[in-house]
XYZ file of C-alpha atoms in Angstrom:
556
model
C 0.167 -0.344 -0.174
C 1.102 3.161 -0.804
C 1.495 6.509 1.477
C -1.062 8.542 -0.052
C -4.133 5.523 0.076
C -3.065 5.880 3.860
C -3.636 9.580 3.730
C -6.866 8.821 1.895
C -8.163 6.668 4.334
C -7.919 9.268 7.382
C -11.542 9.386 8.031
C -11.679 5.919 8.571
C -8.993 6.181 11.695
C -9.688 9.697 12.413
C -11.210 9.497 15.601
C -8.132 6.906 16.945
C -6.775 8.814 19.776
C -3.677 10.942 18.705
C -4.404 10.131 15.016
C -2.337 12.537 13.479
C 0.400 12.286 15.934
C 1.016 8.853 14.626
C 0.574 9.683 11.435
C 3.672 11.983 11.779
C 5.516 9.573 13.780
C 4.771 6.836 10.762
C 6.111 9.694 8.285
C 9.291 9.413 10.356
C 10.070 5.733 10.585
C 9.359 5.586 6.543
C 11.685 8.290 6.102
C 14.365 7.213 7.627
C 13.936 3.680 6.699
C 14.304 4.651 3.266
C 10.991 4.119 2.606
C 9.786 7.226 1.499
C 13.035 7.907 -1.101
C 14.906 5.701 -3.803
C 18.491 5.432 -4.947
C 19.548 7.836 -7.866
C 22.645 6.581 -10.252
C 23.832 10.113 -9.291
C 23.574 10.221 -5.236
C 27.015 8.623 -5.527
C 27.932 6.187 -2.475
C 27.544 6.979 1.231
C 31.201 5.671 1.407
C 32.304 8.897 -0.258
C 30.014 10.840 2.108
C 32.417 8.972 4.804
C 35.675 10.472 3.512
C 34.695 13.850 2.465
C 33.210 13.915 6.475
C 37.066 12.535 7.565
C 39.055 15.381 5.290
C 36.980 18.096 6.983
C 37.398 16.078 10.401
C 41.269 15.837 9.703
C 41.522 19.577 8.442
C 40.253 19.844 11.671
C 43.164 18.690 13.741
C 40.623 16.318 15.134
C 41.716 13.144 16.418
C 40.750 9.486 14.855
C 38.411 8.519 17.735
C 36.408 11.374 16.837
C 36.464 10.445 13.000
C 33.646 8.782 10.603
C 33.710 5.185 10.160
C 32.355 3.505 7.256
C 31.675 0.179 8.845
C 28.769 -1.216 11.137
C 30.435 -3.149 13.738
C 30.552 -1.338 16.540
C 26.751 -1.050 16.903
C 24.948 -3.521 18.810
C 22.313 -4.986 17.513
C 19.573 -2.994 19.826
C 20.788 -0.039 18.403
C 20.282 -0.291 15.702
C 17.252 -2.414 14.695
C 15.999 -0.311 12.468
C 16.422 -2.362 8.787
C 18.241 0.618 6.937
C 18.805 0.421 2.681
C 22.054 -1.248 2.066
C 23.149 2.141 0.089
C 23.169 4.040 3.513
C 25.141 2.932 7.028
C 24.939 3.270 10.802
C 27.174 6.475 12.125
C 27.484 8.048 15.545
C 26.424 11.887 16.126
C 29.567 12.498 17.260
C 31.977 11.406 14.074
C 29.865 13.398 12.004
C 29.583 16.643 13.519
C 31.183 19.043 15.709
C 28.870 20.004 18.903
C 29.284 21.543 22.131
C 26.833 23.420 25.004
C 26.710 26.894 25.298
C 27.726 29.971 27.841
C 26.810 29.397 31.357
C 24.769 32.185 32.778
C 26.259 34.239 35.424
C 25.255 37.630 35.889
C 28.098 38.023 38.585
C 31.101 36.962 36.608
C 29.869 37.452 33.324
C 31.499 40.344 30.809
C 31.289 41.838 27.308
C 28.804 42.891 25.139
C 25.386 42.224 25.627
C 24.091 39.627 22.925
C 21.178 37.995 21.799
C 20.864 34.181 23.455
C 18.476 31.560 23.268
C 17.596 28.486 26.085
C 15.905 25.739 25.859
C 12.879 27.529 26.463
C 12.894 29.536 23.056
C 13.857 25.842 21.446
C 11.228 23.553 19.967
C 10.768 20.505 17.416
C 11.435 22.314 14.099
C 11.159 25.812 15.246
C 12.252 28.544 17.806
C 9.994 30.867 19.384
C 11.980 34.178 19.680
C 9.296 36.404 21.588
C 10.959 36.814 24.601
C 14.436 36.895 23.722
C 17.117 37.821 26.715
C 20.490 39.001 26.532
C 23.863 38.189 28.682
C 27.298 39.549 28.307
C 29.464 38.007 25.692
C 33.292 38.391 25.249
C 34.476 38.164 21.519
C 36.331 35.275 22.622
C 33.463 33.389 23.449
C 31.543 33.742 20.228
C 32.537 31.406 17.935
C 32.088 28.533 21.045
C 28.830 29.518 21.806
C 27.350 31.745 18.711
C 25.036 29.549 16.077
C 25.135 30.423 13.099
C 22.366 29.822 9.851
C 22.233 25.826 9.242
C 23.482 24.280 12.675
C 21.573 22.547 14.134
C 20.321 23.321 18.334
C 19.214 20.604 20.565
C 18.170 20.453 23.908
C 20.145 19.572 26.725
C 17.570 20.192 29.605
C 14.062 20.137 29.674
C 12.542 17.725 26.954
C 16.340 16.311 25.832
C 16.625 15.965 22.483
C 14.061 18.677 21.202
C 15.842 19.841 18.541
C 15.726 22.819 15.649
C 17.904 24.075 12.732
C 18.662 27.296 12.846
C 17.083 29.203 9.591
C 18.413 32.920 9.952
C 20.936 34.562 8.889
C 21.680 36.670 11.524
C 23.387 34.721 14.222
C 22.489 33.777 18.031
C 24.030 33.323 21.189
C 22.838 29.924 23.067
C 23.035 29.771 26.830
C 25.313 26.180 28.167
C 21.685 24.176 28.327
C 21.565 23.726 24.473
C 23.818 22.066 22.347
C 25.000 23.492 18.805
C 25.677 20.429 16.267
C 27.705 21.803 13.101
C 27.779 18.976 10.349
C 30.965 17.716 8.690
C 31.106 17.483 4.504
C 28.053 19.095 4.174
C 25.351 16.628 5.585
C 21.436 17.794 5.842
C 20.938 19.429 9.655
C 17.220 18.903 8.978
C 17.552 15.115 7.978
C 19.232 14.552 11.396
C 16.798 16.840 13.267
C 13.738 14.776 11.707
C 16.002 11.429 12.799
C 15.790 12.904 16.594
C 12.275 13.721 16.009
C 11.908 10.177 15.089
C 13.730 8.674 17.809
C 11.342 11.121 20.171
C 8.154 9.475 18.381
C 9.224 6.197 18.644
C 10.203 6.146 22.603
C 13.993 5.391 21.192
C 14.773 8.832 22.517
C 14.390 7.814 25.986
C 17.745 5.589 26.072
C 19.708 8.554 26.025
C 18.144 10.947 28.247
C 18.271 11.074 32.198
C 16.254 12.213 34.833
C 12.573 11.692 36.094
C 10.723 14.666 34.769
C 13.426 17.417 33.559
C 15.139 15.049 31.338
C 18.839 15.871 30.651
C 20.944 14.655 27.562
C 24.765 14.913 28.140
C 27.246 15.673 25.313
C 29.170 12.195 25.542
C 24.895 11.113 25.219
C 24.297 13.031 22.343
C 27.713 12.276 20.616
C 26.715 7.827 20.732
C 23.709 8.084 18.947
C 23.630 6.012 15.859
C 22.311 8.355 12.866
C 21.320 5.933 9.453
C 23.197 7.883 6.899
C 22.228 8.486 3.548
C 23.966 10.145 0.110
C 23.404 14.035 0.609
C 21.445 14.144 -2.452
C 18.786 11.666 -1.032
C 18.663 13.424 2.208
C 17.621 16.449 0.299
C 14.858 14.095 -1.340
C 14.323 12.943 2.110
C 13.749 15.542 4.338
C 11.776 17.929 1.231
C 9.314 15.013 0.986
C 9.306 14.677 5.430
C 7.951 18.243 5.080
C 5.402 17.684 2.192
C 3.822 15.265 4.339
C 4.578 17.088 8.037
C 2.451 19.803 5.803
C -0.153 17.616 5.053
C -0.583 16.324 8.020
C -0.631 20.318 9.312
C -3.848 20.726 6.867
C -5.727 17.094 8.557
C -5.251 18.496 12.024
C -6.532 21.952 11.022
C -9.671 20.417 9.666
C -10.045 17.723 12.726
C -9.949 20.961 14.981
C -12.299 23.081 13.111
C -15.090 19.712 12.739
C -14.124 19.293 16.624
C -15.280 23.060 17.487
C -18.112 22.904 14.851
C -19.031 20.067 17.192
C -18.749 21.521 20.068
C -20.990 24.861 19.123
C -23.382 22.483 17.753
C -23.367 20.221 20.905
C -23.588 23.784 23.133
C -26.620 24.922 20.630
C -28.254 21.621 20.839
C -27.958 21.388 24.837
C -29.370 25.219 25.088
C -32.297 24.649 22.639
C -34.025 21.136 24.382
C -32.774 22.757 27.931
C -35.865 26.161 27.316
C -38.190 23.683 26.348
C -39.885 20.241 27.391
C -37.843 17.749 26.665
C -40.607 15.201 26.327
C -40.405 16.559 22.742
C -36.882 17.507 22.201
C -34.872 14.297 22.717
C -34.302 13.637 19.178
C -31.583 16.677 19.457
C -30.171 15.448 22.498
C -28.989 11.967 20.576
C -28.868 13.609 17.071
C -25.748 11.311 15.383
C -24.790 13.817 13.891
C -23.806 15.714 17.045
C -20.907 15.143 18.796
C -21.784 15.572 22.694
C -19.608 14.391 25.146
C -21.612 11.445 27.166
C -20.093 13.052 30.324
C -22.111 16.702 29.317
C -25.123 14.594 28.574
C -25.567 12.988 31.988
C -24.475 16.776 33.582
C -27.352 18.200 31.555
C -30.161 15.166 31.965
C -29.247 15.900 35.582
C -30.240 19.207 35.634
C -33.052 18.908 33.686
C -34.437 16.878 35.815
C -34.130 18.851 38.994
C -35.681 21.579 37.252
C -38.622 19.457 36.202
C -37.984 19.712 32.611
C -37.331 15.549 32.414
C -41.827 14.501 32.228
C -45.333 16.277 32.256
C -46.741 17.115 35.373
C -49.680 15.578 36.634
C -52.140 17.619 38.628
C -53.319 14.645 40.314
C -50.172 14.802 42.325
C -50.495 14.322 45.754
C -48.868 17.905 46.788
C -45.246 18.011 47.734
C -46.601 20.221 51.049
C -48.208 16.932 51.470
C -45.461 14.474 51.338
C -43.030 16.906 52.725
C -45.236 16.874 55.797
C -45.889 12.812 55.609
C -41.398 13.019 56.001
C -41.631 15.122 59.103
C -43.854 13.341 60.806
C -41.691 10.199 59.778
C -38.753 12.338 61.813
C -40.625 13.490 64.853
C -41.842 9.297 65.586
C -37.710 8.536 65.076
C -36.880 10.425 67.846
C -35.411 13.689 65.548
C -35.028 16.939 67.162
C -35.852 19.588 64.940
C -32.892 22.016 63.534
C -29.255 21.789 64.213
C -28.613 25.006 63.152
C -30.823 28.205 63.351
C -28.688 30.047 60.517
C -31.416 31.931 58.379
C -32.616 29.884 55.408
C -32.129 32.742 53.591
C -28.538 32.996 53.235
C -27.490 33.050 49.780
C -25.241 29.947 49.966
C -27.733 28.255 50.775
C -30.421 29.511 48.222
C -28.346 30.858 45.555
C -28.840 27.929 43.408
C -32.598 27.547 43.458
C -34.510 28.795 40.931
C -36.232 31.913 41.571
C -39.882 30.590 39.482
C -40.336 26.874 40.963
C -42.910 24.107 38.929
C -46.341 24.299 39.968
C -46.582 22.185 43.155
C -43.170 22.310 43.846
C -41.733 23.365 47.187
C -38.168 23.936 49.163
C -36.298 23.031 52.342
C -33.076 22.533 53.854
C -31.596 18.910 53.472
C -31.880 17.887 57.053
C -35.528 18.290 57.259
C -35.390 14.785 54.589
C -32.413 13.058 55.935
C -30.797 11.539 59.657
C -27.455 12.673 59.221
C -25.047 10.132 60.862
C -21.691 10.640 60.830
C -18.976 10.451 63.929
C -16.677 11.950 65.287
C -12.881 11.186 66.434
C -10.351 9.023 64.834
C -11.221 5.409 62.673
C -10.545 2.384 64.440
C -7.555 0.078 63.629
C -8.784 -2.101 60.600
C -9.156 -5.345 61.094
C -8.699 -8.461 58.940
C -12.461 -9.465 59.730
C -15.773 -7.777 61.205
C -17.983 -5.372 60.364
C -17.481 -3.816 57.196
C -15.839 -0.459 56.837
C -17.622 1.832 53.850
C -14.937 4.823 53.487
C -14.443 8.225 51.041
C -12.548 5.581 48.601
C -15.570 3.683 47.633
C -18.170 6.068 47.683
C -18.463 7.183 43.233
C -20.337 8.729 41.330
C -24.043 7.364 41.689
C -23.086 4.183 43.328
C -20.518 2.134 46.299
C -17.888 0.257 44.888
C -17.276 -3.244 46.923
C -13.523 -2.477 46.692
C -11.397 -1.737 48.983
C -12.757 -3.817 51.121
C -11.694 -3.202 55.169
C -13.370 -4.467 58.346
C -13.002 -2.550 62.088
C -13.676 -4.963 65.049
C -17.159 -6.094 65.763
C -17.188 -5.476 69.503
C -15.973 -1.690 68.595
C -18.933 -0.797 65.862
C -22.082 -0.327 68.421
C -19.492 2.244 70.506
C -18.169 3.973 67.540
C -21.513 5.059 65.200
C -23.158 6.354 68.184
C -24.960 8.730 65.892
C -26.856 6.071 64.577
C -26.662 2.927 62.070
C -26.540 2.911 58.124
C -28.648 0.611 56.557
C -29.549 -0.328 52.965
C -30.604 2.506 50.910
C -29.359 5.592 52.616
C -26.837 7.361 50.493
C -23.262 7.922 51.405
C -21.766 11.398 50.768
C -18.000 12.195 50.576
C -17.566 15.962 52.646
C -13.533 16.766 51.503
C -10.821 16.123 49.265
C -10.864 15.554 45.481
C -14.108 13.458 45.521
C -16.217 16.022 47.857
C -19.789 15.730 46.621
C -19.221 12.011 44.906
C -22.495 10.207 46.185
C -23.958 6.807 46.054
C -26.719 4.664 47.425
C -25.630 1.544 49.879
C -27.203 -1.393 48.596
C -25.444 -3.915 50.154
C -26.919 -6.474 52.552
C -24.259 -7.035 54.814
C -23.917 -4.692 58.312
C -21.748 -1.599 57.469
C -19.604 0.783 59.452
C -18.196 4.309 58.118
C -15.003 5.786 58.130
C -13.969 9.642 58.062
C -14.772 12.045 54.967
C -18.061 10.521 54.410
C -21.785 11.456 55.695
C -24.706 8.716 55.693
C -27.653 10.522 54.550
C -30.984 8.080 55.869
C -34.340 8.944 54.178
C -37.197 9.522 57.904
C -39.510 7.579 54.780
C -38.592 5.155 52.160
C -39.474 5.908 48.459
C -37.699 9.233 48.022
C -34.011 8.350 48.195
C -33.419 7.762 44.425
C -34.934 11.236 43.148
C -32.688 12.781 45.701
C -29.046 10.576 44.539
C -29.787 12.141 41.387
C -30.918 15.493 43.131
C -27.288 15.547 45.272
C -25.544 14.720 41.657
C -27.078 17.699 39.957
C -25.032 20.772 39.168
C -26.839 23.236 41.290
C -26.617 21.299 44.034
C -22.933 20.618 43.806
C -22.805 24.454 42.875
C -23.642 25.063 46.352
C -21.918 22.624 47.885
C -19.012 24.666 46.520
C -19.959 27.599 47.970
C -20.330 26.130 51.229
C -16.925 24.656 51.419
C -14.040 25.815 53.726
C -10.207 25.120 54.207
C -7.833 25.731 51.318
C -5.033 22.702 51.002
C -8.275 20.260 51.422
C -11.499 21.861 51.126
C -14.330 20.100 52.399
C -18.344 20.614 53.663
C -19.173 20.354 57.380
C -22.333 18.479 58.126
C -24.198 21.752 59.494
C -23.507 23.652 56.111
C -24.664 20.679 53.997
C -27.574 20.429 56.532
C -29.066 23.800 55.552
C -28.601 23.730 52.005
C -32.017 24.370 50.355
C -33.410 21.414 47.928
C -36.393 21.106 45.776
C -39.356 19.352 46.640
C -41.732 17.506 43.371
C -44.824 15.725 44.603
C -43.374 11.933 44.899
C -45.792 10.635 42.084
C -43.649 13.393 39.946
C -40.332 12.116 42.042
C -40.340 8.609 40.759
C -41.700 9.140 36.731
C -38.908 11.499 37.079
C -35.801 8.885 38.231
C -37.878 6.344 35.676
C -37.153 8.643 32.993
C -33.546 9.856 34.266
C -32.651 5.683 34.505
C -34.293 5.297 30.828
C -31.911 8.301 29.227
C -28.596 7.709 31.291
C -29.359 3.948 29.863
C -29.291 5.720 26.149
C -25.993 7.933 27.212
C -24.090 4.516 28.495
C -25.066 2.945 24.714
C -23.895 5.630 23.385
C -20.685 5.840 25.099
C -20.243 2.124 24.266
C -20.542 3.018 20.807
C -18.261 5.560 20.704
C -15.795 3.791 22.373
C -16.247 0.901 19.682
C -15.735 3.252 17.373
C -12.374 4.984 18.546
C -11.345 1.209 19.069
C -12.387 0.127 15.141
C -10.629 3.347 14.536
C -7.292 2.553 16.223
C -6.993 -0.798 15.111
C -7.704 -0.097 11.194
C -4.489 2.475 11.897
C -2.088 -0.309 13.458
C -3.184 -2.320 10.646
C -2.192 0.181 8.190
C 0.701 1.289 9.728
C 1.855 -1.888 10.200
C 1.431 -2.819 6.634
C 3.356 0.119 5.448
C 6.212 -0.404 8.169
C 6.647 -3.892 7.160
C 9.600 -5.103 5.532
């Protein structure tokens, strides 16, 4: 298969993760295996190029150890795993270029005339960013070693070590000690070597020559040791031109992809706004239209927001009013021994009510969260974990919408009644995470075994049966989550205290409407799950196709 065919199939694998980046890597691999070029009779053998390299080295008085070699005997199989054309040869970077690092910036000791200089922050793959070039003092006798001229290859020693670009300007530029300058012998094309370093970066092979974690480093010795596949000069030039042509095509494909994603995102936002402003019963087709690229996470968020706004299902005037439902809950709370509100702060405080719309659906009312749930938590340090006993449910178990069985931890049986003095969690309760990076996660306790609670969780136990499922979705909705964030305290580890959580106002629809809303949410979430599965399958198919095409093209 030809590379042009590969580009023509782009639409078939455009959804594969990092499709364009993988295309770039493929181009570099093919180029450096000689698969983008052909031999011309006028090229001349690479051995002639090596002789010219050695002549340059001898004129400069370099030791024989620094000279090029025409044989491959000093390379291990691991170093030269790529198969290159017979007309090429392997050489080490240090044998085909003079290279050194630049000048150390020392404001207290440096002297001389101020000159522009670049650092690794100016040097990127294939280009320079010169908007913020600084200056340092430079003596005349330092210029030859620390100044780059047009055609020099500059390489990062630190940062993303190995990142390289050819200096393209007629004016000279100085460089700092964290940048290597390479000046090649015998007219070797610096862009050819730069593209090879890019290939090593794309395949991850460059890591063999880097040291350090996070901020890497490439010493001059490591740089000198890198094996370079050397082609005849004329072929190097053709390869560079072909790679430039194909990379420009990748640029266009990437721009088209970004433009398409931007249009899809705008269309998605418009469609979400459209059905948010009208009854969703008649607008579901906009939500799941196949041409809209709406992220599943955004769909789920929008569904929950619409649910708590009363826009998911039609209302029924025959439903028992929400006031009667709330009266039933409060009566159940009283019978259970609930002693009333523990916080006298005014319910009108904006922190508690700002998320509540000014106009509620007909028949809906508002009350503090503590009017619906008994709050069960504990004070003090979590008891020592045991290998058996009463299951301990921690914040690690609480996910968005459910409680995971893992991790499995226990506390001693005899500690359990002494510790859970505020009440005992039971099946059907909602478990809410009160601090940390998962603050606001809520799940329903659906385990049949007995369990205790650990730190950073509060058990919300409904005063009567029937309304827990609706409030699972309500507490996960964006309006309520926004209210939680507005009531947090702390800086490094933010959290919401139970006293604040209790006072946050929640909306109460009639119980029958709550149940219709829950049924509709579950129906729509199932559709989103199916959509997400389809998207994942589509991306997997695209990734498999891309891998197959790459394998076909790179096969020897």
